[in-house]
Amino acid sequence: MKRILTLLFFSTIITTLAFAQQAIGSWHSLLSYHNVSKVEPAGELIYTIGNGGLFSYDKEDESVSTYCKENLLNDTNIKDIAYSKPNKTLVIVYNNGNIDLLVNDSEVYNLPDYMNKNMTQDKTINSISLDEDNAYLSTAFGIVVINLKRQEIANSYILNVGVNSCAINEGKIYAASNNGLYVGHLDDNLLDSKNWKREALTVFSKIVVYDEKLIGNISGTGIFKINTDSYLSENMISGHYTYLDKYGDKMMAGNGDVLALWDNPNQMYYMDMPINFFSLAYENGMYWAPCNYEGLRGMRFNKDNREFAIEVSSITPNSPKRNDIYNMRLIGDKLFITGGGVSSYAAFERQGLVMSMDNHTWNHFQDDDIWKTTGLNYKDIIDIVEDPNDERRHYVSSFGQGLYEFYDGKYANRFTYDNSTLESAVPDDPEAKPAYVRIGGMSWDKSNNLWIVNSNVQNAIQVMKADGTWKALSYSSLDNPTFLKECMFDRYGRLWSISSLEFDYGVFCLDYNGTIDNTTDDKHKFVSNFINQDGTQLSHKGMNCIVEDLNGVIWIGTAQGPIVLNNTSRFFESSYRCTQVKVPRNDGTNLADFLLANDNITSIAVDGGNRKWLGTAGNGVYLVSEDGLETIEHFTKENSPLPDNTITSLLVHPTSGLVYIGTDKGLVTYQGDATEGADSYEASEVYAYPNPVQSGYTGVITVTGLMRDSDVKIVNVAGELVFEGTSVGGQFTWNGCNRSGKRVPSGVYFVLASDQNAKEGVVTKIVMIR
């Protein structure tokens, strides 16, 4: 070892490489901002909600900025926003009742008390109203008042009725509820429900103050001026309006098809709307419309022809189309996501969705008008694979409509029972038959044959051969499985699949001996309840995912923690047992607990260090050591930017170590510290970043491009050992300190790495600036 290190030290091939890479341990949200639903003008910025996310459009430089948990916000899934100009504050209300106050677009004050308060009443927030220094939240039980100057919840008025909307005018607060219109005087003690009076039985869905008059929307009837003396309503315009809003001297009511626009209190314009939107905002001569999947639009109104001229259109951040993350695949450096899903009993009934990200740019496959060709709703997409001979062709499985073929992201063909060996779960029902061709996971074998699992049918294993012909395979161990979810080949060419439903779960393994057409030499086995290493028969209560690690060990996620299959060549033996990882308590009792036995493991991914990322249904994501004995990280939405604690899919990029974490509320990434080790050292591929390390940098320094589990030594120019350790897979991190924990001084430091057998080595250098 010493001879190799000496040789490396005097090597002359050292090159300093500077790479812009994501810092180890950093997070990045990849949430959807499409389906724009709400707009709030705020001077130069236009705040916008899209798919529950927040973004802003800068009118001056036309830039778009997104907001998320690692950028100002404290939560995800926004329900409503309102902007207070006097306080330069955006009020942000989340679906779970959490509240953020974004001040000057730079500071945020979180008000979690309402979300966390134990209450018997429903805490749903229906709308936000503003008046001077207060924001009034209309809730399912009454009104919550927020003081925007002090950034605190000032009062809660419990009316014990659901309030749709409220408004302040002439010292009174008006609360529109499904029980009628309630009124309270602001000078009274409104904490006492007796000081609220129901003055009218009329049910208004929204009320605003316009021209110092109280205006109300009666759903399905029209817009009315409310006499605050007699509380009689005077009809201003009839019709069904889904929104009523007021901005300055403008008031607008519409329903997506028509718009009533009050340019001033004495001038109203009524028009059909060719542009489909469901609310409208105004500021300084511009109208801003949230146009769903068409994005944000800015328009000017021409009074002469009663038309809007579009000046800003299709503003949507580069992002996923939706936050539905069911399954993820990396094909090369492209990320593919399918947005369907299946629960214990049925499909999620989600509109068909395939999204891709290539070089940080998001796209999605065609998802409209497919039904015109197939006669079926395009929905419930489960998996996607790419043709190994043509990267422009993809096959997409659906839980109901069979196998779709796309070319350049456009629908090209569909395989079902009439043009393949695929089968319907209800073959004897002519009407239902087309919608019950239930396809789950797919996988290519080494000969470019596509293997597909087909649920609720006699021939559960289907193969589309490389020559385009089909073969249906039936095995006695698969007795009409309800839902074969995933499908993969291990390193030995054996096919694995899981049935995930609570009442019909299990693991299927097939060794077809490399011959598709000859089934006489096939081995196959389906196991529901394994026997563990202690001889205990387990009741897994569902199996969700299956993966092979870097050593050929199979990990399976069950509803009661993970199980491990070692020595899988013996799987077909009747005496085969699984392993449950026992984690010592280290409390002097010599007792141990099974790894995450109380967690429902929904997804497993293996990183370059052969460590396991374990996603759960409700408890976030764990990173455990290679053998599972050590928990390295546990991320939840409470301690990280995770948008939700239910993990739907996990994926680790092998060369960058980037971890993709799909949740019920969208996608985030975490920069892990492990990459897959190289087969050998290539000096040009081994480098450190950041490099040079600038003064003030406190993060870790990463050396990448190493062989798996390399021995790494860091020495100074005098050859003195400063730090040493072992790479995690192909990556090594150093905190910039010596073995005593002190920050090293400025200078050049050499990184000397060798493989475990000390047969190969490489050197690179790091420049420290203090």
mmCIF file with all atom_site columns, C-alpha atoms in Angstrom, residues 29-115:
data_model
loop_
_atom_site.group_PDB
_atom_site.id
_atom_site.type_symbol
_atom_site.label_atom_id
_atom_site.label_alt_id
_atom_site.label_comp_id
_atom_site.label_asym_id
_atom_site.label_entity_id
_atom_site.label_seq_id
_atom_site.pdbx_PDB_ins_code
_atom_site.Cartn_x
_atom_site.Cartn_y
_atom_site.Cartn_z
_atom_site.occupancy
_atom_site.B_iso_or_equiv
_atom_site.pdbx_formal_charge
_atom_site.auth_seq_id
_atom_site.auth_comp_id
_atom_site.auth_asym_id
_atom_site.auth_atom_id
_atom_site.pdbx_PDB_model_num
ATOM 1  C CA . SER A 1 29  ? -38.313 20.643 -4.775  1.00 0.00 ? 29  SER A CA 1
ATOM 2  C CA . LEU A 1 30  ? -39.637 19.547 -8.160  1.00 0.00 ? 30  LEU A CA 1
ATOM 3  C CA . LEU A 1 31  ? -43.275 20.396 -7.548  1.00 0.00 ? 31  LEU A CA 1
ATOM 4  C CA . SER A 1 32  ? -45.919 21.105 -10.147 1.00 0.00 ? 32  SER A CA 1
ATOM 5  C CA . TYR A 1 33  ? -47.001 24.693 -10.800 1.00 0.00 ? 33  TYR A CA 1
ATOM 6  C CA . HIS A 1 34  ? -49.418 23.938 -13.639 1.00 0.00 ? 34  HIS A CA 1
ATOM 7  C CA . ASN A 1 35  ? -53.210 24.167 -13.415 1.00 0.00 ? 35  ASN A CA 1
ATOM 8  C CA . VAL A 1 36  ? -53.103 27.817 -12.339 1.00 0.00 ? 36  VAL A CA 1
ATOM 9  C CA . SER A 1 37  ? -56.089 28.590 -10.112 1.00 0.00 ? 37  SER A CA 1
ATOM 10 C CA . LYS A 1 38  ? -55.547 31.884 -8.245  1.00 0.00 ? 38  LYS A CA 1
ATOM 11 C CA . VAL A 1 39  ? -53.773 35.192 -8.884  1.00 0.00 ? 39  VAL A CA 1
ATOM 12 C CA . GLU A 1 40  ? -52.908 38.076 -6.551  1.00 0.00 ? 40  GLU A CA 1
ATOM 13 C CA . PRO A 1 41  ? -51.239 41.230 -7.954  1.00 0.00 ? 41  PRO A CA 1
ATOM 14 C CA . ALA A 1 42  ? -48.596 42.733 -5.671  1.00 0.00 ? 42  ALA A CA 1
ATOM 15 C CA . GLY A 1 43  ? -46.958 45.646 -7.431  1.00 0.00 ? 43  GLY A CA 1
ATOM 16 C CA . GLU A 1 44  ? -44.214 44.370 -9.710  1.00 0.00 ? 44  GLU A CA 1
ATOM 17 C CA . LEU A 1 45  ? -44.970 40.779 -8.719  1.00 0.00 ? 45  LEU A CA 1
ATOM 18 C CA . ILE A 1 46  ? -47.972 38.668 -9.608  1.00 0.00 ? 46  ILE A CA 1
ATOM 19 C CA . TYR A 1 47  ? -48.376 35.859 -7.078  1.00 0.00 ? 47  TYR A CA 1
ATOM 20 C CA . THR A 1 48  ? -49.980 32.743 -8.484  1.00 0.00 ? 48  THR A CA 1
ATOM 21 C CA . ILE A 1 49  ? -51.166 29.349 -7.229  1.00 0.00 ? 49  ILE A CA 1
ATOM 22 C CA . GLY A 1 50  ? -50.646 26.362 -9.509  1.00 0.00 ? 50  GLY A CA 1
ATOM 23 C CA . ASN A 1 51  ? -51.418 22.811 -8.352  1.00 0.00 ? 51  ASN A CA 1
ATOM 24 C CA . GLY A 1 52  ? -51.147 23.991 -4.752  1.00 0.00 ? 52  GLY A CA 1
ATOM 25 C CA . GLY A 1 53  ? -47.701 25.532 -5.330  1.00 0.00 ? 53  GLY A CA 1
ATOM 26 C CA . LEU A 1 54  ? -46.774 29.216 -5.286  1.00 0.00 ? 54  LEU A CA 1
ATOM 27 C CA . PHE A 1 55  ? -44.890 31.124 -7.963  1.00 0.00 ? 55  PHE A CA 1
ATOM 28 C CA . SER A 1 56  ? -44.529 34.773 -8.929  1.00 0.00 ? 56  SER A CA 1
ATOM 29 C CA . TYR A 1 57  ? -44.160 36.598 -12.212 1.00 0.00 ? 57  TYR A CA 1
ATOM 30 C CA . ASP A 1 58  ? -42.057 39.759 -12.260 1.00 0.00 ? 58  ASP A CA 1
ATOM 31 C CA . LYS A 1 59  ? -43.632 42.260 -14.647 1.00 0.00 ? 59  LYS A CA 1
ATOM 32 C CA . GLU A 1 60  ? -40.418 44.270 -14.947 1.00 0.00 ? 60  GLU A CA 1
ATOM 33 C CA . ASP A 1 61  ? -37.880 41.611 -15.954 1.00 0.00 ? 61  ASP A CA 1
ATOM 34 C CA . GLU A 1 62  ? -40.428 38.899 -16.921 1.00 0.00 ? 62  GLU A CA 1
ATOM 35 C CA . SER A 1 63  ? -38.765 36.380 -14.617 1.00 0.00 ? 63  SER A CA 1
ATOM 36 C CA . VAL A 1 64  ? -40.597 33.587 -12.839 1.00 0.00 ? 64  VAL A CA 1
ATOM 37 C CA . SER A 1 65  ? -39.750 32.528 -9.273  1.00 0.00 ? 65  SER A CA 1
ATOM 38 C CA . THR A 1 66  ? -41.035 29.519 -7.383  1.00 0.00 ? 66  THR A CA 1
ATOM 39 C CA . TYR A 1 67  ? -41.510 29.140 -3.633  1.00 0.00 ? 67  TYR A CA 1
ATOM 40 C CA . CYS A 1 68  ? -41.265 25.923 -1.629  1.00 0.00 ? 68  CYS A CA 1
ATOM 41 C CA . LYS A 1 69  ? -40.154 24.558 1.732   1.00 0.00 ? 69  LYS A CA 1
ATOM 42 C CA . GLU A 1 70  ? -36.464 25.173 1.014   1.00 0.00 ? 70  GLU A CA 1
ATOM 43 C CA . ASN A 1 71  ? -37.317 28.644 -0.290  1.00 0.00 ? 71  ASN A CA 1
ATOM 44 C CA . LEU A 1 72  ? -39.276 30.666 2.306   1.00 0.00 ? 72  LEU A CA 1
ATOM 45 C CA . LEU A 1 73  ? -42.403 28.533 2.715   1.00 0.00 ? 73  LEU A CA 1
ATOM 46 C CA . ASN A 1 74  ? -43.168 26.286 5.673   1.00 0.00 ? 74  ASN A CA 1
ATOM 47 C CA . ASP A 1 75  ? -45.589 23.861 4.063   1.00 0.00 ? 75  ASP A CA 1
ATOM 48 C CA . THR A 1 76  ? -47.059 22.572 0.815   1.00 0.00 ? 76  THR A CA 1
ATOM 49 C CA . ASN A 1 77  ? -50.453 22.293 -0.862  1.00 0.00 ? 77  ASN A CA 1
ATOM 50 C CA . ILE A 1 78  ? -51.693 25.896 -0.760  1.00 0.00 ? 78  ILE A CA 1
ATOM 51 C CA . LYS A 1 79  ? -55.425 26.481 -0.726  1.00 0.00 ? 79  LYS A CA 1
ATOM 52 C CA . ASP A 1 80  ? -55.697 30.272 -1.004  1.00 0.00 ? 80  ASP A CA 1
ATOM 53 C CA . ILE A 1 81  ? -53.704 33.512 -1.021  1.00 0.00 ? 81  ILE A CA 1
ATOM 54 C CA . ALA A 1 82  ? -54.505 37.207 -0.538  1.00 0.00 ? 82  ALA A CA 1
ATOM 55 C CA . TYR A 1 83  ? -52.212 40.248 -0.765  1.00 0.00 ? 83  TYR A CA 1
ATOM 56 C CA . SER A 1 84  ? -52.340 43.184 1.665   1.00 0.00 ? 84  SER A CA 1
ATOM 57 C CA . LYS A 1 85  ? -50.808 46.236 -0.009  1.00 0.00 ? 85  LYS A CA 1
ATOM 58 C CA . PRO A 1 86  ? -50.576 48.387 3.154   1.00 0.00 ? 86  PRO A CA 1
ATOM 59 C CA . ASN A 1 87  ? -48.593 45.659 4.891   1.00 0.00 ? 87  ASN A CA 1
ATOM 60 C CA . LYS A 1 88  ? -46.793 44.324 1.782   1.00 0.00 ? 88  LYS A CA 1
ATOM 61 C CA . THR A 1 89  ? -47.841 40.894 2.988   1.00 0.00 ? 89  THR A CA 1
ATOM 62 C CA . LEU A 1 90  ? -49.038 37.847 1.125   1.00 0.00 ? 90  LEU A CA 1
ATOM 63 C CA . VAL A 1 91  ? -51.324 35.730 3.310   1.00 0.00 ? 91  VAL A CA 1
ATOM 64 C CA . ILE A 1 92  ? -50.848 32.050 2.457   1.00 0.00 ? 92  ILE A CA 1
ATOM 65 C CA . VAL A 1 93  ? -53.319 29.467 3.720   1.00 0.00 ? 93  VAL A CA 1
ATOM 66 C CA . TYR A 1 94  ? -52.568 25.748 3.334   1.00 0.00 ? 94  TYR A CA 1
ATOM 67 C CA . ASN A 1 95  ? -55.089 22.931 3.070   1.00 0.00 ? 95  ASN A CA 1
ATOM 68 C CA . ASN A 1 96  ? -54.040 21.586 6.470   1.00 0.00 ? 96  ASN A CA 1
ATOM 69 C CA . GLY A 1 97  ? -54.733 24.925 8.194   1.00 0.00 ? 97  GLY A CA 1
ATOM 70 C CA . ASN A 1 98  ? -51.132 26.081 8.382   1.00 0.00 ? 98  ASN A CA 1
ATOM 71 C CA . ILE A 1 99  ? -50.597 29.796 7.679   1.00 0.00 ? 99  ILE A CA 1
ATOM 72 C CA . ASP A 1 100 ? -47.605 31.719 6.298   1.00 0.00 ? 100 ASP A CA 1
ATOM 73 C CA . LEU A 1 101 ? -47.229 35.492 6.027   1.00 0.00 ? 101 LEU A CA 1
ATOM 74 C CA . LEU A 1 102 ? -44.758 36.400 3.272   1.00 0.00 ? 102 LEU A CA 1
ATOM 75 C CA . VAL A 1 103 ? -43.550 39.974 3.826   1.00 0.00 ? 103 VAL A CA 1
ATOM 76 C CA . ASN A 1 104 ? -41.730 41.992 1.144   1.00 0.00 ? 104 ASN A CA 1
ATOM 77 C CA . ASP A 1 105 ? -41.174 38.784 -0.769  1.00 0.00 ? 105 ASP A CA 1
ATOM 78 C CA . SER A 1 106 ? -38.217 38.095 1.502   1.00 0.00 ? 106 SER A CA 1
ATOM 79 C CA . GLU A 1 107 ? -39.352 37.246 5.025   1.00 0.00 ? 107 GLU A CA 1
ATOM 80 C CA . VAL A 1 108 ? -41.883 34.680 6.136   1.00 0.00 ? 108 VAL A CA 1
ATOM 81 C CA . TYR A 1 109 ? -43.713 34.370 9.443   1.00 0.00 ? 109 TYR A CA 1
ATOM 82 C CA . ASN A 1 110 ? -45.283 31.007 10.140  1.00 0.00 ? 110 ASN A CA 1
ATOM 83 C CA . LEU A 1 111 ? -48.473 30.821 12.225  1.00 0.00 ? 111 LEU A CA 1
ATOM 84 C CA . PRO A 1 112 ? -48.911 27.097 12.954  1.00 0.00 ? 112 PRO A CA 1
ATOM 85 C CA . ASP A 1 113 ? -51.093 27.536 16.044  1.00 0.00 ? 113 ASP A CA 1
ATOM 86 C CA . TYR A 1 114 ? -54.355 27.219 14.153  1.00 0.00 ? 114 TYR A CA 1
ATOM 87 C CA . MET A 1 115 ? -53.222 24.032 12.401  1.00 0.00 ? 115 MET A CA 1
#
